[in-house]
Amino acid sequence: MNVWLKASGLCRHYRRGPQEVRAVDNFDLEMRRGEFLALVGSSGSGKSTLLNMLAGLDTPTAGTIEIEGTALSTMNRRELAAYRAHRVGMVFQAFNLIPHQTALRNVEMALFFNRTPVKDRRSRAIEILERLGLSGRIDHRPGDLSGGEQQRVAIARALVKKPDILFADEPTGNLDRENAAQIATLMSQLNREGLTVVVATHDLHMMQEHAHRIVRMDYGRFAGETVLPAGIGAGS
Amino acid sequence: MTFRDLVAGSTGNLWRMKLRSFLTISGVVIAIAAFVSMLSFGAGMQKNVTEQYNRLGLFSTMQVYPPDKSKPADSVGRPAILDREALRKLAAVPGVQLAYPFDAFSVTVTVGDTTLSSTAQSLPEAAIQTKFYSQTVAGTLFTGDSANQALVTEDLMTALHIKNPDSLVGQRIIVSAKLSSLDSGVAHVFRGMPDRLRERFQQIRRDSLEYVEYWSRLGRQEANAALSRFMDGFLNARSVVCDTLTISGVLEGRPHGRASIKPIVIPAGRAARFRAGGFSDDPTELLASLRSGTLFGSTDDARGKEYPHITLSLDPNVAYEPIRDSVKAMGFRTFSYAEEFKEIRKFFFYFKLGLSVVGLIALVTASLGIVNTMVMSIIERTREIGILKSLGAEERDIRVLFLAESGMIGSIGAAAGIVFGWLITRVAAVIARAFMEKEGIPRFELFDLPLWLILTAFLFGLLVSLVAGLYPAARAARVDPVEALRNE
Ligand SMILES: Nc1ncnc2c1ncn2[C@@H]1O[C@H](COP(=O)(O)OP(=O)(O)O)[C@@H](O)[C@H]1O
Ligand SMILES: [Mg+2]
């Protein structure tokens, strides 16, 4: 297997008074480029914490994360910011759009920090919004959009920078079945176009038909994995 | 992020929180308006003084006074005297273009039907041409040292109850002065002397003649009587010199201070007849001539006359210090307007500094408002900061973003404050003008708003707001994105 992303011995411990909370505990993970990975586990099992560390937003207490052989721990804060700005797209359960900005502005915002020429920003944002079927919603504010639309704007924001990898933290958690299914299909489609995707979810059924592999988490630890039919021979 | 992104973003954010932004910006507006209006006042006053100095050519004017009599002369020999000889020497000092004495005397003037007592001053033609004197409000200056012309000032105009200076130009003015002479005093001593002597002789008590005391008393009586007669004659039986002149122009009134002008100015050559010989009835002048031993100078010899002060017109392109030093070396005291102006400049520096401090205190108060607003806004926008960080914003980006916002508060506040401050000065100027008009004070502009003040005010506003934004911005940059984006 051609390992593209590798986490080994990953720990994220929190000290809460005399107690130690092991949000992620000695976790190992290897991924190929182009893989679609579903991370499942009950609430509080450490999925979000793991994604945040992989996205360079959180720092592990122990262990390493390597992307194409480069350890995130060797990067300073600016390099980590650049890593997020150029290579990582993130999607959240709560959408996390900026409420007082239009859909277009929200998407454009992702290009503020990765040296995209000002003149290209708008066209790229419009292009991706149109691709996700939001051409009529460009000037809407998040409050005027449905949940599914909001999440598609959020995905557009994650994609506009043309990232290498998409981390989605329970992207369908706030959506009804129909919208959730749409989002899942969209991700699968993006994955087929070459995007590496990691989706954290507790809705196993939703991802089962799209994901290549399912990794289970329990109390921050690795609790087994399943390679699905779609995953056999997929990715590179 | 580009500068435009920052400006657009921060104005957008301020616009969203209209009331809060308005209140915070108002604090800055008030502070900057106070700063601008107060400093505008300081600058206006300084500009007035400077313009006045320039107008009167004061920067190239120096006055020379006799040495301080209360201090013992350190040099051997007689103390320096401001006489003709001194005038000649002063005129020869390099850099001195003109030296002329101050020479004033009491006169009675008649213009039309009005006669009044006043003071005249004689000036050479060259002196009347200097900026110091040549400030006419009507007519022209006199045209020569012996022209039968005179200049009067607005002060005389007021004394004559004349409103329109132009109506005085071309009018005749009769100037007369009483001259006390030695002759008139002596004549009075001897007038009626034989009769008085006979009378006195009859009063003498012959039986007391043996006593020395009686003789000396008689002598004292006689001497006192003679002296009192002399003074009577001296003061009353003076001869009157009279001249009829044409008023060529009216000078602006300057009744007080070192730059004052006497109500009537007569060409030096023409004034000589009032000045020849006789005694002045100005007590200080009288004493001066007593001291200098020139009280009984002959009629046509004014060489020994001592002047109260001499004015020097300097070459404006020459530094005044060396001239001052050479005049001092001659034993005189000097007064230099340029030097005085240095003091005035110093005063204005501290004056403006004081005003700035008041303005800055207001600005500091306003900056606390900015800190408060920014901290509030950061607390409300923690999630937004987390989002930006997840999108790849560096700490520096976040800091710049929030500094731009506080800078925007400062810029808007400063710009509006400058306009508002200017409006305050306009309103104050209108009120002041009405007051001046009512009180008959000549109008002058109280305020000045030079470019440096506008720029300083704007930069101060911007700077203070940026400083106020430092802490909130640092706090925003420190926001933990994981914490900020957590679902709960
Ligand atoms: N800042 C924190 N301090 C203490 N405990 C934390 C903190 N963040 C997360 N945790 C704990 O870590 C565990 C994993 O949380 P999380 O990664 O959010 O789980 P999941 O996303 O799978 O629901 C939870 O028990 C949570 O309470
Ligand atoms: Mg979670």
XYZ file of C-alpha atoms in Angstrom, chain B:
488
model
C -5.627 39.350 2.344
C -5.306 42.678 0.639
C -5.690 46.127 2.090
C -9.035 46.379 0.356
C -10.218 43.176 1.974
C -9.296 44.640 5.332
C -11.036 47.953 4.723
C -14.129 46.282 3.301
C -14.216 43.693 6.069
C -13.790 46.146 8.910
C -16.267 48.690 7.580
C -18.716 45.851 7.090
C -18.284 44.718 10.661
C -18.622 48.246 12.018
C -21.711 48.766 9.896
C -23.334 45.650 11.288
C -22.958 46.910 14.854
C -24.199 50.392 14.064
C -25.045 51.674 17.500
C -21.963 50.298 19.168
C -19.710 51.548 16.398
C -21.389 54.921 16.433
C -20.856 55.317 20.166
C -17.259 54.202 20.046
C -16.473 56.393 17.070
C -18.221 59.305 18.784
C -15.722 59.073 21.610
C -12.897 59.462 19.122
C -14.736 62.238 17.288
C -15.156 64.241 20.478
C -11.558 63.744 21.518
C -10.157 64.655 18.119
C -12.543 67.599 17.812
C -11.325 68.886 21.176
C -7.732 68.319 20.151
C -8.200 70.041 16.805
C -10.180 73.019 18.055
C -7.855 73.691 20.956
C -4.696 73.351 18.933
C -6.304 75.362 16.187
C -6.691 78.121 18.747
C -3.044 77.825 19.766
C -1.946 77.817 16.156
C -4.201 80.771 15.371
C -2.763 82.836 18.190
C 0.754 81.996 17.177
C -0.003 82.832 13.576
C -1.391 86.203 14.635
C 1.681 87.046 16.631
C 4.005 85.872 13.878
C 2.100 87.812 11.259
C 2.186 90.895 13.435
C 5.934 90.539 13.854
C 6.399 90.115 10.145
C 4.082 92.949 9.282
C 5.917 95.386 11.523
C 9.326 94.053 10.522
C 10.022 93.301 14.141
C 12.347 90.424 13.372
C 14.802 92.980 12.029
C 14.198 95.644 14.664
C 16.264 96.128 17.779
C 16.034 98.763 20.455
C 18.964 100.128 22.352
C 18.679 101.459 25.878
C 21.171 103.235 28.090
C 22.963 101.106 30.661
C 21.086 100.226 33.805
C 21.780 103.100 36.226
C 21.077 101.032 39.303
C 24.007 98.826 38.532
C 27.464 100.244 38.969
C 29.333 100.716 35.711
C 31.945 98.029 35.451
C 34.041 99.879 32.929
C 36.217 102.775 33.833
C 35.126 106.248 32.979
C 31.682 107.609 32.215
C 28.796 105.232 31.594
C 27.756 104.914 27.964
C 25.292 107.593 26.906
C 22.755 107.393 24.097
C 23.705 110.618 22.401
C 24.428 111.672 18.853
C 27.828 110.115 19.009
C 26.287 106.816 20.072
C 23.725 107.110 17.293
C 26.524 107.534 14.768
C 28.403 104.525 16.169
C 25.321 102.348 16.247
C 24.519 103.207 12.651
C 28.013 102.059 11.720
C 27.637 98.586 13.247
C 27.698 96.055 10.385
C 24.208 94.767 9.655
C 22.519 97.916 10.957
C 20.704 99.587 8.108
C 19.321 102.483 10.049
C 19.568 103.914 13.555
C 17.217 106.586 14.800
C 16.468 107.969 18.237
C 13.202 108.043 20.069
C 12.456 111.694 20.507
C 9.095 112.696 21.906
C 7.787 115.981 23.272
C 4.571 117.502 24.555
C 2.644 119.636 22.147
C -0.635 121.382 21.751
C -2.309 120.634 18.468
C -5.130 122.316 16.668
C -7.032 120.552 13.950
C -9.992 122.451 12.600
C -11.746 123.898 15.659
C -10.351 121.473 18.151
C -7.311 122.101 20.259
C -5.884 119.510 22.558
C -2.695 118.503 24.302
C -0.867 115.571 22.953
C 2.553 114.127 22.393
C 4.578 114.298 19.220
C 7.500 112.272 18.070
C 10.073 113.183 15.497
C 11.308 110.681 12.971
C 13.725 110.823 10.063
C 12.198 110.038 6.711
C 14.180 106.800 6.453
C 12.608 105.598 9.694
C 9.073 106.349 8.640
C 9.644 104.128 5.635
C 10.332 101.081 7.797
C 7.555 98.537 8.257
C 7.611 99.456 11.917
C 6.007 102.844 11.176
C 4.716 102.741 7.639
C 1.352 101.143 8.511
C -0.982 103.775 7.150
C -4.738 103.495 7.338
C -5.183 106.552 5.082
C -3.067 108.930 3.028
C 0.656 108.599 2.536
C 3.839 108.969 4.537
C 5.617 112.308 4.655
C 7.962 112.882 1.807
C 11.076 114.367 3.299
C 12.891 115.222 6.514
C 11.884 118.848 6.325
C 8.527 118.502 4.597
C 5.875 120.595 6.267
C 3.838 117.499 6.756
C 2.847 115.418 9.716
C 1.398 112.009 10.303
C -1.175 111.378 12.964
C -2.286 108.071 14.425
C -5.724 106.655 14.944
C -5.303 107.551 18.611
C -5.321 111.240 17.769
C -8.264 110.587 15.490
C -10.143 109.132 18.436
C -9.177 112.072 20.613
C -10.520 114.398 17.930
C -13.722 112.353 17.668
C -13.151 111.770 13.996
C -14.385 108.499 12.524
C -13.132 108.578 8.971
C -9.342 108.693 8.681
C -9.533 109.871 5.058
C -11.210 113.069 6.176
C -8.057 113.987 8.115
C -5.717 113.635 5.174
C -4.793 116.984 3.723
C -6.029 118.919 6.737
C -3.873 121.473 8.450
C -2.541 120.781 11.872
C -1.070 123.471 14.047
C 1.524 122.125 16.411
C 2.872 124.271 19.186
C 5.199 123.598 22.056
C 6.310 125.746 24.944
C 10.037 125.839 25.272
C 11.478 126.692 28.656
C 14.790 128.440 28.383
C 17.372 129.505 30.884
C 16.791 133.107 29.850
C 13.152 133.128 30.773
C 13.967 131.816 34.255
C 16.748 134.326 34.919
C 14.659 137.185 33.634
C 11.984 136.353 36.099
C 14.436 136.422 38.986
C 15.376 139.983 38.240
C 11.977 141.225 37.291
C 10.828 143.778 39.917
C 14.010 143.208 41.892
C 14.613 146.860 43.021
C 11.195 147.199 44.582
C 11.486 143.929 46.349
C 14.912 144.769 47.693
C 13.672 148.073 49.098
C 10.787 146.334 50.759
C 13.027 143.714 52.244
C 15.456 146.352 53.468
C 12.681 148.067 55.394
C 11.698 144.839 57.044
C 15.135 144.066 58.360
C 15.296 144.288 62.106
C 18.405 146.312 62.676
C 18.896 145.355 66.287
C 19.258 141.768 65.300
C 21.931 142.379 62.742
C 24.625 141.490 65.151
C 23.472 137.927 65.249
C 25.019 135.620 62.706
C 21.954 133.417 62.730
C 19.812 136.322 61.650
C 22.069 137.073 58.727
C 22.129 133.539 57.545
C 18.353 133.378 57.863
C 18.024 136.448 55.739
C 20.362 134.942 53.171
C 18.378 131.713 53.054
C 15.128 133.590 52.683
C 16.482 135.607 49.815
C 17.979 132.579 48.057
C 14.782 130.591 48.388
C 12.741 133.462 47.038
C 15.066 133.850 44.059
C 14.971 130.137 43.270
C 11.212 129.972 43.455
C 11.055 132.945 41.107
C 13.419 131.188 38.741
C 11.247 128.100 38.673
C 8.156 130.255 38.192
C 9.695 131.855 35.195
C 11.114 128.612 33.956
C 7.834 126.849 34.012
C 5.486 129.625 33.048
C 7.278 132.169 31.022
C 8.367 129.768 28.348
C 8.530 130.773 24.780
C 6.112 129.112 22.401
C 7.215 127.537 19.140
C 4.544 126.958 16.584
C 4.373 125.226 13.225
C 1.609 124.634 10.737
C 1.776 121.320 8.958
C -0.378 119.317 6.575
C -1.548 115.889 7.600
C -0.213 113.579 4.892
C -1.607 110.373 6.319
C -2.995 108.494 9.255
C -1.014 105.681 10.885
C -2.578 102.775 12.689
C -2.931 103.447 16.386
C -0.476 101.724 18.666
C -0.826 103.451 22.010
C 0.944 100.934 24.224
C 3.993 98.779 24.434
C 7.410 98.896 22.913
C 6.030 99.277 19.427
C 3.883 102.265 20.382
C 3.709 105.383 18.242
C 3.003 108.853 19.580
C -0.209 110.413 18.235
C 1.675 112.890 16.024
C 4.752 112.105 13.982
C 6.725 115.000 12.574
C 9.667 114.764 10.143
C 12.906 115.047 12.056
C 14.123 118.127 10.206
C 10.875 119.909 10.785
C 10.764 118.935 14.437
C 14.208 120.365 15.164
C 12.771 123.740 16.055
C 10.699 122.205 18.835
C 13.678 120.397 20.162
C 16.382 123.048 19.921
C 18.022 123.958 23.168
C 15.221 124.346 25.655
C 14.244 122.013 28.369
C 11.792 119.331 28.097
C 8.898 119.310 30.488
C 9.055 115.597 30.594
C 10.501 115.038 34.092
C 12.482 111.971 33.135
C 14.023 113.735 30.195
C 14.764 116.675 32.399
C 16.485 114.461 34.913
C 18.376 112.690 32.153
C 19.774 115.941 30.908
C 20.601 116.996 34.455
C 22.474 113.758 34.965
C 24.341 113.915 31.736
C 25.266 117.511 32.421
C 23.614 118.816 29.291
C 20.782 120.748 30.894
C 22.105 124.092 29.765
C 23.024 123.153 26.255
C 23.017 125.998 23.822
C 20.055 126.564 21.552
C 21.455 125.160 18.362
C 23.638 122.513 19.861
C 21.806 119.257 20.441
C 24.974 117.215 20.413
C 24.900 116.537 24.117
C 21.264 115.501 24.136
C 20.616 112.051 25.536
C 17.908 109.860 24.001
C 15.740 107.502 26.040
C 16.307 104.851 23.416
C 17.494 104.322 19.883
C 15.861 101.991 17.378
C 17.945 99.969 14.932
C 16.641 98.621 11.663
C 18.652 95.549 10.832
C 19.426 93.848 7.574
C 16.847 91.028 7.605
C 19.385 88.640 6.099
C 21.871 89.100 8.918
C 21.677 87.234 12.217
C 20.793 89.572 15.045
C 23.036 88.007 17.672
C 26.370 89.489 16.565
C 24.738 92.914 16.271
C 23.270 92.568 19.736
C 26.657 91.564 21.066
C 28.478 94.512 19.529
C 25.831 96.903 20.860
C 26.197 95.377 24.300
C 29.949 95.721 24.029
C 29.385 99.458 23.617
C 27.839 99.441 27.080
C 24.169 99.598 26.149
C 21.248 97.379 26.874
C 19.346 95.924 23.957
C 15.904 94.677 23.271
C 15.517 92.404 20.283
C 12.098 91.445 19.013
C 13.612 88.383 17.378
C 14.876 87.326 20.771
C 11.539 88.064 22.353
C 9.945 85.970 19.636
C 12.076 83.017 20.649
C 10.530 83.299 24.079
C 7.092 83.634 22.553
C 7.734 80.551 20.453
C 8.739 78.703 23.600
C 5.581 79.913 25.284
C 3.464 78.749 22.380
C 5.223 75.418 22.377
C 4.233 74.816 25.980
C 0.820 76.332 25.395
C 0.122 73.954 22.531
C 1.656 71.096 24.454
C -0.748 71.796 27.298
C -3.685 71.895 24.908
C -2.523 68.662 23.278
C -2.349 66.954 26.636
C -5.981 67.848 27.305
C -6.930 66.521 23.880
C -4.857 63.412 24.409
C -6.514 62.695 27.727
C -9.834 62.743 25.926
C -8.315 60.486 23.312
C -7.094 58.043 25.935
C -10.606 57.901 27.333
C -11.934 57.255 23.854
C -9.337 54.537 23.391
C -10.736 52.702 26.397
C -14.033 52.693 24.558
C -12.283 51.169 21.565
C -10.716 48.460 23.722
C -14.104 47.670 25.180
C -15.827 47.514 21.814
C -13.099 45.395 20.300
C -13.033 42.929 23.175
C -16.812 42.606 22.971
C -16.640 42.080 19.266
C -13.957 39.425 19.643
C -15.932 37.548 22.232
C -18.922 37.566 19.906
C -16.867 36.512 16.944
C -14.812 33.755 18.522
C -16.369 31.202 16.217
C -15.647 33.366 13.209
C -12.013 33.570 14.291
C -11.976 29.789 14.581
C -13.392 29.482 11.075
C -10.773 31.825 9.680
C -8.050 29.827 11.369
C -9.449 26.594 9.993
C -9.328 28.222 6.573
C -5.640 28.824 7.046
C -5.465 32.277 8.632
C -2.243 32.846 10.516
C -2.200 34.552 13.879
C -0.774 37.527 12.104
C -3.754 37.638 9.721
C -6.184 37.633 12.616
C -4.234 40.351 14.374
C -4.155 42.509 11.261
C -7.868 41.912 10.731
C -8.794 43.260 14.139
C -6.220 46.026 14.088
C -7.790 47.111 10.813
C -11.106 47.321 12.582
C -9.842 49.449 15.451
C -7.811 51.471 12.951
C -10.992 52.017 11.001
C -12.722 53.281 14.141
C -9.789 55.637 14.660
C -9.680 56.832 11.052
C -13.386 57.487 10.768
C -13.408 59.089 14.203
C -10.364 61.227 13.442
C -11.658 62.363 10.067
C -15.061 63.240 11.481
C -13.385 64.771 14.530
C -11.285 67.052 12.365
C -14.374 68.253 10.530
C -16.277 68.613 13.782
C -13.374 70.428 15.440
C -13.195 72.764 12.485
C -16.923 73.451 12.808
C -16.410 74.258 16.479
C -13.740 76.790 15.601
C -16.019 78.348 12.965
C -18.827 78.751 15.461
C -16.432 80.096 18.092
C -14.974 82.496 15.532
C -18.403 83.875 14.681
C -19.188 84.388 18.363
C -15.788 85.949 18.994
C -16.181 88.248 16.014
C -19.520 89.493 17.285
C -17.952 90.097 20.666
C -14.966 91.933 19.183
C -17.258 94.092 17.118
C -19.298 94.948 20.182
C -16.213 95.764 22.227
C -14.559 97.660 19.416
C -11.580 95.356 19.350
C -10.022 95.152 15.909
C -11.019 91.887 14.283
C -8.548 89.100 14.036
C -8.800 85.419 13.255
C -8.575 83.371 16.446
C -8.089 79.995 14.805
C -5.824 78.472 12.272
C -6.070 74.959 10.893
C -2.787 74.285 9.138
C -2.173 71.058 7.260
C 0.252 69.808 9.908
C -2.498 70.025 12.493
C -4.918 68.055 10.317
C -2.300 65.397 9.686
C -1.198 65.282 13.314
C -4.784 64.932 14.511
C -5.480 62.175 12.018
C -2.296 60.311 12.840
C -2.950 60.678 16.565
C -6.439 59.292 16.159
C -5.173 56.419 14.055
C -2.215 55.720 16.297
C -4.183 55.761 19.531
C -6.863 53.512 18.077
C -4.247 51.082 16.795
C -2.612 51.010 20.203
C -6.048 50.458 21.730
C -6.547 47.598 19.278
C -3.285 45.872 20.172
C -4.564 43.969 23.162
C -7.886 42.878 21.615
C -6.077 41.878 18.416
C -3.551 39.824 20.336
C -6.390 38.212 22.198
C -8.158 37.410 18.949
C -4.976 35.923 17.505
C -4.677 33.642 20.528
C -8.172 32.180 20.107
C -7.942 28.394 20.019
C -9.751 27.287 16.862
C -10.594 23.861 18.249
C -12.247 25.483 21.225
C -13.974 28.048 19.063
C -15.387 25.504 16.636
C -16.596 23.020 19.215
C -20.230 22.193 18.747
C -21.673 22.916 22.178
